[in-house]
Coordinates of C-alpha atoms and ligand atoms in Angstrom, one line a residue:
M810 CA 0.0 0.0 0.0
S811 CA 1.4 3.4 -0.8
A812 CA 1.4 5.9 2.0
P813 CA -1.6 8.2 2.1
T814 CA 0.4 11.2 3.2
T815 CA 2.9 13.7 1.9
N816 CA 4.3 14.6 5.3
Q817 CA 8.0 13.9 5.2
K818 CA 8.5 13.7 9.0
L819 CA 5.8 11.1 9.2
L820 CA 7.0 9.1 6.2
D821 CA 10.6 9.1 7.6
W822 CA 9.5 8.0 11.0
V823 CA 7.3 5.1 9.7
A824 CA 10.2 4.0 7.4
E825 CA 12.7 4.2 10.3
V826 CA 10.4 2.1 12.6
A827 CA 9.7 -0.4 9.8
E828 CA 13.4 -0.8 9.2
M829 CA 14.0 -1.5 12.9
T830 CA 11.0 -3.7 13.6
T831 CA 10.8 -5.5 10.2
P832 CA 7.0 -6.1 9.9
D833 CA 5.8 -8.3 7.0
N834 CA 3.4 -5.6 5.9
I835 CA 2.5 -2.0 6.7
V836 CA -1.2 -0.9 6.7
W837 CA -2.2 2.7 6.9
C838 CA -5.5 2.9 8.9
D839 CA -8.4 5.2 8.0
G840 CA -10.7 4.6 10.9
S841 CA -13.5 3.3 8.6
K842 CA -16.1 0.7 9.5
E843 CA -14.8 -1.5 6.7
E844 CA -11.4 -1.5 8.4
Y845 CA -12.9 -2.4 11.7
D846 CA -15.0 -5.2 10.3
R847 CA -12.1 -6.6 8.3
L848 CA -9.8 -6.7 11.3
M849 CA -12.5 -8.3 13.5
V850 CA -13.0 -11.0 10.8
Q851 CA -9.3 -11.7 10.8
M852 CA -9.1 -11.9 14.6
C853 CA -12.1 -14.2 14.8
E854 CA -10.4 -16.4 12.2
S855 CA -7.1 -16.4 14.1
G856 CA -8.9 -17.3 17.3
M857 CA -8.0 -14.1 19.1
A858 CA -11.5 -12.7 19.1
I859 CA -14.9 -14.3 19.7
K860 CA -17.8 -13.0 17.8
L861 CA -20.7 -12.6 20.2
N862 CA -24.4 -13.5 19.6
E863 CA -25.6 -11.1 16.9
E864 CA -29.1 -11.1 18.3
K865 CA -28.1 -10.4 21.8
R866 CA -25.0 -8.3 21.4
P867 CA -24.9 -7.0 17.8
N868 CA -21.5 -6.3 16.3
S869 CA -19.7 -7.1 19.5
F870 CA -16.6 -9.2 20.3
A871 CA -14.8 -10.7 23.3
F872 CA -11.1 -11.2 23.8
N873 CA -9.2 -13.0 26.5
S874 CA -5.7 -11.7 27.3
D875 CA -2.7 -13.7 28.3
P876 CA -3.2 -14.3 32.1
S877 CA 0.0 -12.3 32.7
D878 CA -1.2 -9.3 30.7
V879 CA -4.4 -8.0 32.4
A880 CA -3.7 -4.5 33.7
R881 CA -1.3 -1.6 33.6
V882 CA 2.2 -2.4 34.8
E883 CA 3.4 0.5 37.0
N884 CA 6.8 -1.0 37.8
R885 CA 7.6 -1.3 34.1
T886 CA 6.4 2.3 33.3
Y887 CA 9.1 5.0 32.9
I888 CA 9.3 8.7 32.7
A889 CA 12.6 9.0 30.9
S890 CA 13.2 12.7 31.3
L891 CA 16.7 14.0 30.5
K892 CA 17.3 14.7 34.2
E893 CA 16.3 12.1 36.8
E894 CA 15.1 14.9 39.2
D895 CA 12.5 15.9 36.6
A896 CA 10.8 12.5 36.9
G897 CA 10.6 12.9 40.7
P898 CA 10.2 10.4 43.4
T899 CA 6.9 8.9 42.2
N900 CA 8.0 7.8 38.8
N901 CA 10.5 5.1 37.6
W902 CA 13.3 6.7 35.7
I903 CA 16.0 5.4 33.3
D904 CA 18.3 7.7 31.4
P905 CA 16.6 8.2 28.0
V906 CA 19.7 7.4 26.0
A907 CA 20.2 4.1 27.8
L908 CA 16.5 3.2 27.8
K909 CA 16.4 3.8 24.0
E910 CA 19.4 1.5 23.5
T911 CA 17.7 -1.2 25.5
M912 CA 14.4 -0.8 23.8
K913 CA 15.9 -0.6 20.3
G914 CA 17.4 -4.0 21.1
L915 CA 14.0 -5.3 21.9
Y916 CA 12.3 -3.6 18.9
K917 CA 14.9 -5.0 16.5
G918 CA 12.9 -7.4 14.3
C919 CA 10.0 -7.5 16.8
M920 CA 7.2 -7.2 14.2
K921 CA 8.5 -10.1 12.1
G922 CA 5.6 -12.2 10.9
R923 CA 3.2 -9.4 11.8
T924 CA 1.6 -6.3 10.2
M925 CA 2.5 -2.9 11.3
Y926 CA -0.6 -0.6 11.5
V927 CA -0.2 3.2 11.2
I928 CA -3.1 4.8 13.1
P929 CA -3.7 8.5 12.7
F930 CA -5.7 9.7 15.6
S931 CA -6.8 12.8 17.5
M932 CA -7.3 13.1 21.2
G933 CA -10.1 15.7 21.5
P934 CA -12.4 16.7 18.6
I935 CA -10.5 16.7 15.3
G936 CA -9.1 20.1 14.5
S937 CA -10.1 21.7 17.9
P938 CA -7.4 24.0 19.3
I939 CA -7.1 21.9 22.4
A940 CA -6.9 18.5 20.5
K941 CA -3.6 16.7 19.8
N942 CA -2.8 14.9 16.6
S943 CA -0.9 11.7 16.9
I944 CA 0.2 8.5 15.2
E945 CA 0.3 5.1 16.9
L946 CA 2.4 2.5 15.2
T947 CA 1.4 -1.0 16.4
D948 CA 1.5 -4.6 15.5
S949 CA -1.7 -5.4 17.4
P950 CA -5.0 -5.5 15.5
Y951 CA -6.7 -5.5 18.9
V952 CA -5.1 -2.1 19.6
V953 CA -6.4 -0.8 16.2
V954 CA -10.0 -1.8 16.9
N955 CA -9.9 -0.4 20.4
M956 CA -8.4 2.8 19.2
H957 CA -11.2 3.1 16.7
I958 CA -13.5 3.4 19.7
M959 CA -11.4 5.2 22.2
A960 CA -9.9 7.9 20.0
R961 CA -10.8 9.7 16.8
V962 CA -9.1 7.7 14.1
S963 CA -9.3 9.4 10.7
T964 CA -7.3 10.3 7.6
D965 CA -8.4 13.9 8.5
V966 CA -5.7 13.7 11.1
L967 CA -3.2 13.1 8.3
R968 CA -4.4 16.3 6.6
L969 CA -3.8 18.3 9.9
I970 CA -0.4 16.7 10.3
E971 CA 0.5 17.8 6.8
K972 CA -0.7 21.3 7.5
E973 CA 0.9 21.7 11.0
D974 CA 4.0 19.5 10.3
T975 CA 3.8 18.1 13.8
F976 CA 2.4 15.1 15.6
I977 CA 2.9 13.0 18.8
P978 CA 4.6 9.8 17.8
C979 CA 3.5 6.7 19.7
L980 CA 5.3 3.4 19.0
H981 CA 3.8 0.1 20.3
S982 CA 4.7 -3.6 19.8
V983 CA 3.3 -6.6 21.6
G984 CA 6.9 -7.8 21.6
A985 CA 6.3 -11.3 20.1
P986 CA 7.9 -11.7 16.7
L987 CA 6.9 -14.8 14.7
A988 CA 9.5 -17.1 13.1
E989 CA 8.9 -18.5 9.7
G990 CA 5.9 -20.8 10.0
Q991 CA 5.5 -20.2 13.7
A992 CA 1.8 -20.3 14.8
D993 CA 0.7 -17.1 16.6
S994 CA -0.6 -17.3 20.2
R995 CA -4.1 -16.1 21.1
W996 CA -2.8 -13.0 22.9
P997 CA 0.9 -12.4 22.0
C998 CA 2.9 -10.4 24.6
A999 CA 6.4 -10.4 26.1
P1000 CA 7.4 -11.6 29.6
I1001 CA 7.1 -9.0 32.4
E1002 CA 10.8 -8.3 32.5
D1003 CA 10.8 -7.3 28.9
K1004 CA 7.8 -5.0 29.1
Y1005 CA 8.5 -1.2 28.9
I1006 CA 6.0 1.6 28.9
A1007 CA 8.3 4.5 28.2
H1008 CA 7.7 8.2 28.0
F1009 CA 10.2 10.8 26.8
P1010 CA 8.5 14.0 28.0
E1011 CA 11.0 16.5 26.4
E1012 CA 10.4 14.9 23.0
N1013 CA 6.6 14.2 23.5
L1014 CA 7.5 10.7 22.5
I1015 CA 6.0 7.3 23.7
W1016 CA 7.5 3.9 23.3
S1017 CA 5.6 0.9 24.6
Y1018 CA 6.8 -2.7 24.3
G1019 CA 5.6 -6.1 25.4
S1020 CA 2.0 -5.6 26.5
G1021 CA -1.3 -5.6 24.6
Y1022 CA -3.5 -4.4 27.4
G1023 CA -5.4 -1.2 27.8
G1024 CA -3.4 1.6 29.3
N1025 CA -0.1 -0.1 28.2
A1026 CA -1.1 -0.4 24.6
L1027 CA -3.8 2.1 23.7
L1028 CA -1.3 4.8 23.8
G1029 CA -3.7 7.8 23.3
K1030 CA -5.1 7.1 26.7
K1031 CA -2.9 7.1 29.8
C1032 CA 0.4 7.5 28.0
L1033 CA -0.5 10.5 25.8
A1034 CA -3.6 12.1 27.3
L1035 CA -2.2 11.9 30.9
R1036 CA 1.5 11.4 31.1
I1037 CA 2.7 13.3 28.1
A1038 CA -0.2 15.8 28.3
S1039 CA 0.4 16.5 32.0
A1040 CA 4.0 17.4 31.3
M1041 CA 2.9 19.7 28.4
A1042 CA 0.2 21.2 30.6
G1043 CA 2.7 21.9 33.3
R1044 CA 4.9 23.8 30.9
E1045 CA 2.0 25.6 29.1
G1046 CA -0.4 26.5 31.9
W1047 CA -3.3 24.1 31.5
M1048 CA -4.3 20.8 33.2
A1049 CA -4.5 17.1 32.1
E1050 CA -6.2 15.2 34.9
H1051 CA -7.5 11.7 35.7
M1052 CA -11.0 13.0 36.1
L1053 CA -14.6 12.3 34.9
I1054 CA -16.6 15.2 33.8
L1055 CA -20.4 15.5 34.3
R1056 CA -23.2 18.0 34.0
F1057 CA -25.7 18.1 36.9
T1058 CA -28.9 20.0 36.1
N1059 CA -31.3 21.2 38.8
P1060 CA -35.1 21.3 38.4
E1061 CA -34.9 25.0 37.4
G1062 CA -32.5 24.1 34.6
K1063 CA -29.4 25.5 36.2
Q1064 CA -26.3 23.5 35.1
F1065 CA -23.4 22.6 37.3
H1066 CA -20.3 21.0 35.8
I1067 CA -18.3 18.7 38.0
A1068 CA -14.9 17.1 37.5
A1069 CA -13.9 14.3 39.8
A1070 CA -10.6 12.6 40.4
F1071 CA -10.8 9.1 41.9
P1072 CA -8.0 6.5 41.5
S1073 CA -8.4 3.6 39.0
A1074 CA -11.3 1.3 39.8
C1075 CA -12.7 3.8 42.4
G1076 CA -15.9 4.9 40.7
K1077 CA -15.3 7.5 38.0
T1078 CA -17.3 5.6 35.3
N1079 CA -20.1 5.0 37.8
L1080 CA -20.4 8.6 38.9
A1081 CA -20.1 10.0 35.3
M1082 CA -23.3 8.1 34.3
L1083 CA -25.1 8.3 37.6
Q1084 CA -28.9 8.0 37.7
S1085 CA -29.9 10.8 40.1
T1086 CA -32.3 9.8 42.8
V1087 CA -32.8 13.4 43.8
P1088 CA -36.2 14.4 42.2
G1089 CA -35.8 16.8 39.3
W1090 CA -32.0 16.6 39.1
K1091 CA -30.3 14.9 36.3
V1092 CA -26.8 13.8 35.3
E1093 CA -25.3 13.9 31.8
T1094 CA -22.0 12.4 30.9
I1095 CA -19.1 14.3 29.3
G1096 CA -16.2 12.0 30.1
D1097 CA -15.5 9.1 32.4
D1098 CA -11.7 9.0 32.8
I1099 CA -9.7 12.0 31.5
A1100 CA -10.2 15.8 31.5
W1101 CA -8.1 18.4 29.7
M1102 CA -8.8 21.9 31.2
K1103 CA -7.8 25.4 30.2
P1104 CA -8.7 28.8 31.6
G1105 CA -11.2 30.5 29.1
A1106 CA -11.6 34.1 28.1
D1107 CA -14.0 34.7 31.0
G1108 CA -11.4 33.5 33.5
R1109 CA -13.2 30.2 34.3
L1110 CA -11.7 26.8 33.8
Y1111 CA -13.1 24.9 30.8
A1112 CA -12.8 21.1 30.4
I1113 CA -13.0 18.7 27.5
N1114 CA -12.9 14.9 27.4
P1115 CA -10.1 14.0 25.0
E1116 CA -11.4 10.5 24.5
A1117 CA -14.2 9.1 22.3
G1118 CA -15.1 6.0 24.2
F1119 CA -15.3 4.3 27.5
F1120 CA -12.8 1.6 28.7
G1121 CA -14.7 0.7 31.7
V1122 CA -14.4 -1.9 34.5
A1123 CA -16.9 -4.7 33.8
P1124 CA -17.3 -6.5 37.2
G1125 CA -19.9 -4.7 39.3
T1126 CA -21.6 -3.1 36.3
S1127 CA -25.2 -4.0 36.6
E1128 CA -28.7 -2.6 36.0
G1129 CA -28.7 -1.6 39.7
S1130 CA -25.3 0.0 39.8
N1131 CA -24.8 1.5 36.4
P1132 CA -27.7 1.0 33.9
M1133 CA -26.3 3.7 31.6
A1134 CA -23.0 1.8 31.2
L1135 CA -25.0 -1.3 30.4
A1136 CA -27.0 0.6 27.8
S1137 CA -23.8 1.9 26.3
I1138 CA -22.5 -1.7 25.7
E1139 CA -25.6 -3.2 24.1
E1140 CA -23.9 -3.2 20.7
N1141 CA -20.7 -2.3 18.9
A1142 CA -18.7 -3.1 22.0
I1143 CA -15.5 -5.0 22.8
F1144 CA -15.1 -7.0 26.0
T1145 CA -11.8 -8.1 27.4
N1146 CA -11.4 -10.8 30.0
V1147 CA -15.1 -11.4 30.8
V1148 CA -17.0 -14.7 30.7
V1149 CA -18.4 -15.7 27.3
T1150 CA -21.7 -17.6 28.0
E1151 CA -22.9 -20.7 26.2
D1152 CA -25.1 -18.6 24.0
K1153 CA -22.2 -16.3 23.2
D1154 CA -23.1 -13.3 25.3
V1155 CA -21.1 -11.8 28.1
W1156 CA -21.2 -12.1 31.9
W1157 CA -19.2 -10.9 34.9
E1158 CA -19.3 -11.0 38.7
D1159 CA -22.0 -8.7 40.2
M1160 CA -23.8 -8.2 36.9
G1161 CA -27.0 -8.5 38.9
Y1162 CA -27.9 -12.1 37.9
D1163 CA -26.4 -15.5 37.8
C1164 CA -24.5 -16.6 34.7
P1165 CA -27.1 -17.8 32.1
G1166 CA -26.6 -21.5 31.6
G1167 CA -24.5 -21.7 34.7
G1168 CA -21.2 -21.1 33.0
G1169 CA -19.2 -20.6 29.8
I1170 CA -15.6 -19.7 28.9
D1171 CA -13.8 -17.8 31.6
W1172 CA -11.3 -15.0 31.2
K1173 CA -8.5 -17.6 31.1
N1174 CA -10.2 -19.1 28.1
N1175 CA -11.1 -22.3 30.0
P1176 CA -14.5 -23.9 30.4
W1177 CA -16.0 -22.6 33.6
K1178 CA -18.9 -23.1 35.9
Q1179 CA -20.2 -20.4 38.3
A1180 CA -21.1 -23.0 40.9
D1181 CA -17.4 -24.0 41.3
G1182 CA -16.9 -20.6 43.0
E1183 CA -13.9 -19.3 41.1
K1184 CA -14.2 -15.8 39.5
G1185 CA -15.2 -16.1 35.8
A1186 CA -14.2 -12.5 34.8
H1187 CA -10.9 -11.0 35.8
P1188 CA -11.5 -8.2 38.4
N1189 CA -10.0 -5.7 35.9
S1190 CA -11.9 -7.0 32.9
R1191 CA -13.1 -4.2 30.7
F1192 CA -15.6 -3.1 28.1
T1193 CA -14.8 -0.7 25.3
A1194 CA -17.7 1.2 23.9
P1195 CA -18.3 4.4 21.9
A1196 CA -19.2 7.3 24.3
A1197 CA -21.9 8.4 21.8
Q1198 CA -23.9 5.2 22.7
C1199 CA -24.4 6.3 26.3
P1200 CA -28.1 7.3 26.6
V1201 CA -27.1 10.2 28.9
I1202 CA -24.2 11.5 26.9
C1203 CA -24.3 15.3 27.2
D1204 CA -25.0 17.3 24.0
A1205 CA -21.8 19.3 24.8
W1206 CA -19.5 16.3 25.1
E1207 CA -17.7 17.1 21.9
D1208 CA -17.8 20.9 22.2
P1209 CA -14.3 22.0 21.4
A1210 CA -14.7 24.9 23.8
G1211 CA -15.4 22.5 26.7
V1212 CA -17.7 23.1 29.7
P1213 CA -16.9 25.5 32.6
I1214 CA -16.1 23.6 35.8
D1215 CA -17.9 24.6 39.0
I1216 CA -16.8 21.8 41.3
F1217 CA -13.7 19.6 41.8
V1218 CA -14.3 16.4 43.7
F1219 CA -11.4 14.3 45.1
G1220 CA -11.6 10.9 46.7
G1221 CA -10.5 7.4 47.0
K1222 CA -11.4 4.1 48.6
R1223 CA -11.1 4.2 52.4
T1224 CA -13.1 1.7 54.4
N1225 CA -12.4 3.8 57.5
T1226 CA -11.4 7.4 58.7
M1227 CA -12.7 9.5 55.7
P1228 CA -16.2 10.8 56.1
L1229 CA -18.8 10.7 53.2
V1230 CA -18.1 14.3 52.2
H1231 CA -16.3 17.4 53.3
E1232 CA -15.6 20.7 51.6
A1233 CA -12.4 22.7 51.5
F1234 CA -12.3 26.1 53.3
D1235 CA -10.7 27.5 50.1
F1236 CA -8.9 26.4 46.9
E1237 CA -5.5 26.1 48.6
Q1238 CA -6.9 23.7 51.1
G1239 CA -8.6 21.9 48.2
V1240 CA -5.3 21.4 46.6
Y1241 CA -4.0 20.0 49.8
M1242 CA -6.9 17.6 50.0
G1243 CA -6.3 16.5 46.4
A1244 CA -2.6 16.2 46.9
T1245 CA -3.0 14.0 50.0
A1246 CA -5.9 11.8 48.6
S1247 CA -5.3 8.2 49.6
S1248 CA -6.8 4.9 48.7
E1249 CA -6.7 1.3 49.4
P1250 CA -5.2 -0.7 46.4
T1251 CA -7.4 -1.9 43.5
A1252 CA -7.1 -4.4 40.7
A1253 CA -6.4 -1.8 38.0
A1254 CA -2.7 -1.9 38.5
L1255 CA -0.9 -5.2 38.7
D1256 CA 2.0 -4.7 41.0
L1257 CA 1.4 -2.5 44.0
G1258 CA 2.2 -5.3 46.4
N1259 CA 0.9 -5.7 49.9
V1260 CA 0.3 -2.1 50.9
S1261 CA -2.8 -1.1 52.9
L1262 CA -2.9 2.6 52.0
R1263 CA -1.6 4.4 49.0
F1264 CA -1.3 8.2 48.8
D1265 CA -2.4 9.1 45.4
P1266 CA -2.2 12.8 44.7
F1267 CA -5.2 13.8 42.5
A1268 CA -5.5 10.1 41.5
M1269 CA -2.6 10.9 39.3
T1270 CA 0.4 9.0 40.9
P1271 CA 0.8 6.6 38.0
F1272 CA 0.2 9.3 35.4
I1273 CA 2.1 12.4 36.3
G1274 CA 4.7 12.9 33.5
Y1275 CA 7.0 15.0 35.6
H1276 CA 8.0 15.7 39.2
A1277 CA 5.0 15.3 41.5
G1278 CA 6.1 18.2 43.7
D1279 CA 6.2 20.5 40.6
Y1280 CA 2.8 19.1 39.7
M1281 CA 1.3 20.0 43.1
Q1282 CA 2.8 23.5 42.7
H1283 CA 1.1 23.7 39.3
W1284 CA -2.2 23.1 41.0
F1285 CA -1.5 26.0 43.4
D1286 CA -0.5 28.2 40.4
M1287 CA -3.7 27.4 38.6
G1288 CA -5.6 28.5 41.7
E1289 CA -3.8 31.9 41.5
T1290 CA -4.6 32.2 37.8
L1291 CA -8.3 31.4 38.4
G1292 CA -8.7 33.4 41.6
D1293 CA -12.3 33.6 42.7
K1294 CA -13.3 31.8 39.5
A1295 CA -11.6 28.6 40.7
P1296 CA -13.8 25.6 41.1
R1297 CA -15.0 24.8 44.7
C1298 CA -13.3 21.7 46.1
F1299 CA -14.8 18.7 47.9
Y1300 CA -13.6 15.3 49.1
V1301 CA -15.8 12.2 49.1
N1302 CA -15.6 8.6 50.2
W1303 CA -18.3 6.2 49.0
F1304 CA -16.5 3.2 50.5
R1305 CA -16.9 3.3 54.3
K1306 CA -17.6 0.0 55.8
T1307 CA -18.9 -1.3 59.1
D1308 CA -16.7 -3.4 61.4
D1309 CA -18.4 -6.5 60.0
G1310 CA -17.7 -5.4 56.4
K1311 CA -21.0 -3.9 55.2
W1312 CA -21.1 -0.7 53.1
L1313 CA -22.2 2.2 55.3
W1314 CA -23.4 4.2 52.3
P1315 CA -25.6 2.8 49.5
G1316 CA -23.5 4.7 46.9
F1317 CA -24.1 4.6 43.1
G1318 CA -27.3 6.6 42.2
E1319 CA -27.6 7.8 45.8
N1320 CA -24.4 9.7 45.4
S1321 CA -26.5 12.3 43.7
R1322 CA -27.6 13.4 47.1
V1323 CA -24.0 14.4 47.9
L1324 CA -23.6 16.1 44.6
K1325 CA -26.8 18.1 45.2
W1326 CA -25.4 19.3 48.6
M1327 CA -22.3 20.5 46.8
C1328 CA -24.3 22.4 44.3
D1329 CA -26.4 23.9 47.1
R1330 CA -23.1 25.0 48.7
V1331 CA -21.9 26.6 45.5
E1332 CA -25.2 28.5 45.2
G1333 CA -25.1 29.6 48.8
K1334 CA -28.4 27.8 49.6
V1335 CA -27.1 26.0 52.6
E1336 CA -24.6 26.7 55.4
A1337 CA -22.0 24.2 56.6
R1338 CA -20.5 23.3 59.9
E1339 CA -16.8 23.8 60.5
T1340 CA -14.7 20.8 61.5
P1341 CA -10.9 20.5 61.7
I1342 CA -10.7 18.9 58.3
G1343 CA -13.2 21.2 56.4
L1344 CA -16.8 22.1 56.0
M1345 CA -19.5 19.5 56.5
P1346 CA -23.2 19.2 56.0
I1347 CA -25.6 20.5 58.7
D1348 CA -28.0 17.7 59.6
G1349 CA -31.0 17.8 57.2
D1350 CA -29.2 19.6 54.4
L1351 CA -28.0 16.4 52.8
T1352 CA -31.4 14.7 52.5
L1353 CA -31.7 11.1 53.4
D1354 CA -35.5 10.8 52.6
G1355 CA -36.4 7.3 51.5
L1356 CA -33.0 5.9 52.5
D1357 CA -32.8 3.3 55.3
I1358 CA -29.7 4.4 57.0
P1359 CA -29.7 3.8 60.8
A1360 CA -28.8 6.9 62.8
E1361 CA -25.6 5.3 64.1
D1362 CA -24.4 4.6 60.6
W1363 CA -25.1 8.2 59.5
A1364 CA -23.1 9.4 62.6
E1365 CA -20.3 7.2 61.6
L1366 CA -20.4 8.4 58.0
M1367 CA -20.2 12.0 59.2
K1368 CA -17.7 11.5 62.0
V1369 CA -14.3 13.2 62.1
D1370 CA -12.1 11.3 64.5
N1371 CA -9.3 13.7 65.3
G1372 CA -7.0 10.8 66.4
L1373 CA -7.4 8.9 63.1
F1374 CA -6.9 12.1 61.2
K1375 CA -3.7 12.9 63.2
A1376 CA -2.5 9.4 62.2
T1377 CA -3.3 10.1 58.5
L1378 CA -1.5 13.4 58.8
E1379 CA 1.6 11.7 60.1
D1380 CA 1.4 9.2 57.2
A1381 CA 1.0 12.1 54.8
K1382 CA 4.0 13.9 56.3
A1383 CA 6.1 10.7 55.8
Y1384 CA 4.9 10.4 52.3
L1385 CA 5.5 14.0 51.4
A1386 CA 9.0 14.0 52.9
K1387 CA 10.3 12.3 49.8
F1388 CA 9.5 15.4 47.8
G1389 CA 12.3 17.2 49.6
D1390 CA 12.6 20.9 48.6
K1391 CA 10.2 20.3 45.7
L1392 CA 7.4 20.1 48.1
P1393 CA 5.5 23.4 47.7
A1394 CA 5.7 25.7 50.7
K1395 CA 1.9 25.9 50.5
M1396 CA 1.7 22.2 51.2
T1397 CA 3.7 22.6 54.4
E1398 CA 1.6 25.6 55.3
Q1399 CA -1.6 23.5 54.9
M1400 CA -0.3 20.7 57.0
A1401 CA 0.6 23.1 59.8
K1402 CA -2.9 24.6 59.7
L1403 CA -4.5 21.2 59.7
E1404 CA -2.4 20.0 62.6
A1405 CA -3.3 23.1 64.5
R1406 CA -7.0 22.6 63.9
L1407 CA -6.8 18.9 64.9
N1408 CA -5.0 19.9 68.1
A1409 CA -7.3 22.8 69.0
Ligands
LIG136 P1 -10.9 3.2 36.0 O1 -11.6 2.9 34.7 O2 -9.9 2.1 36.4 O3 -10.2 4.5 36.0 O4 -12.0 3.0 37.1 P2 -13.2 4.0 37.6 O5 -12.7 5.0 38.5 O6 -13.9 4.5 36.4 O7 -14.1 3.0 38.4 P3 -15.6 2.4 38.2 O8 -16.6 3.5 38.1 O9 -15.5 1.5 37.0 O10 -15.8 1.6 39.5 C1 -15.0 0.6 39.9 C2 -15.6 -0.2 41.0 O11 -16.2 0.6 42.1 C3 -16.8 -1.1 40.5 O12 -16.7 -2.4 41.1 C4 -18.0 -0.3 41.0 O13 -19.1 -1.2 41.2 C5 -17.5 0.2 42.3 N1 -18.2 1.4 42.7 C6 -18.4 2.5 42.0 N2 -19.2 3.5 42.6 C7 -19.5 2.9 43.8 C8 -20.2 3.4 45.0 O14 -20.7 4.5 45.0 N3 -20.2 2.6 46.0 C9 -19.6 1.4 46.1 N4 -19.7 0.6 47.1 N5 -18.9 0.9 45.0 C10 -18.8 1.7 43.9
LIG137 C1 -7.1 2.9 34.7 O1 -6.5 2.0 35.2 O2 -7.2 4.1 35.3 C2 -7.9 2.7 33.5 C3 -7.7 1.5 32.7 O3 -8.7 3.6 33.2 S1 -6.3 1.7 31.7 O4 -6.7 2.2 30.4 O5 -5.7 0.3 31.5 O6 -5.3 2.5 32.3
LIG138 MN1 -8.8 5.4 34.7

């Protein structure tokens, strides 16, 4: 196939990579339905994909990964800045020259026996001033079809690259060359010690090797839209955050835009599509994972969702918890590491009903019976679906101008200590709350080991493309830029448990009650009571009508235990110590103020 572009930079790069990786063929992708269908047919024939029941799940497919390749690999992820100190204490670092040497060794001949796909894609609406044009080179057809859904894949991007003579290069290989006549495996990938997810922030360059999974391989997502974009945003005065974006509209039609940062597998997709239980209030989805935000001409902060689809956690997704996600995956969806039932539909744990037929093929590609008690879907199994299929997608979701953010929400999974909701006294304390957000570990990252609590600033620890201390300072700087137009900051915790392990808060749709309280605060409709950690609801303002929450459970959800918070503050101090003189003075100031309030 002759190359469908005249851009010399792009042609040279493709030629250079092809020379290094020696694919059998090169295919330039155009993002068309014909291309998608053709690749799916090929993958079904090769045994990599399973076509699902056309009646039950039209145009949908299931994949099972290699059991070793089921999530992001944070200990194989690198920020290879020129200077080590610029990667900071939260990132792995290798000298970029040395890392490139190592990776070139791995890339040499790595696409032998495979096709190299050239994927032109845009993160953000094509041609929008905030969007980024990019090319992913990959030898994974699974990556191509997922990129079709998650990003905007189009030859229009080639035209923009020709005009602007610039693009963000993303190189990906599964790292499994095929010898002459060698049969391919169902899910080719490299052993863990050969996997590298590498970022060269000064060059806006991404090199990924050895994994075919999600955030390791769909390079527009975590690698570009968060790690590289956060480094660009830090330099250029905007923000790239691990945040959902939603619009919450009250009965009078007043709109509030909320951006919320929760760590992986802590409820962003669920909150983004929430079905409000507060009469007359409704939620519309703008994004479920990533927000790019810039101050607008009116001085407010405007957010866009750079993605085009959802790559959501399957287990726990049910008619009860997230009906809008279920509706989004009725057709044209891809499923990875779920159960394929006997009648070729999909199932996962906590889907709201037992597996039809009692079993099927599990995520490890083996025959499986629910009655045997083993999990059928991997806890980090995922669906990929076009955002446009979400019944509550907001009409502004592709507006290149974005939506003005009124409220930031931070949070994580804490079964103890953190109350249901509290509000920051001001933006600077809000930054402190976001910067010291903490969570108990989840299944979305493979390798966090046996830790009980992980500090996860702004849910961005695995995604900050530069020094996390500089990143915190950037948040304070944005506060100064925005002044009194800065969003109001809140901290939530949906995950408190009783001593015998039951949820204290019903969560999901009922979280709308908490969002409404936030909006009432923004509008000045309700007062709040001061506690050492921030402002909290006055009894009655956060309505519990119709909920069956015993008074002692509510008291527990609203409790601020000074002793527990002093312990968390000590943990935060220990965590922040590793930032050394890069820790913003404002963080130290906030800690001193919090300590004083807790001791008062
Ligand atoms: P990533 O895609 O990894 O970034 O995850 P996410 O933040 O989008 O998480 P998601 O919304 O997929 O939720 C992950 C898990 O949290 C699922 O098992 C949900 O059922 C569960 N969850 C979400 N919201 C709530 C809630 O309000 N209460 C409780 N108890 N669980 C929740
Ligand atoms: C996350 O882990 O935050 C995800 C899934 O959204 S992945 O795309 O694999 O990063
Ligand atoms: Mn995520």
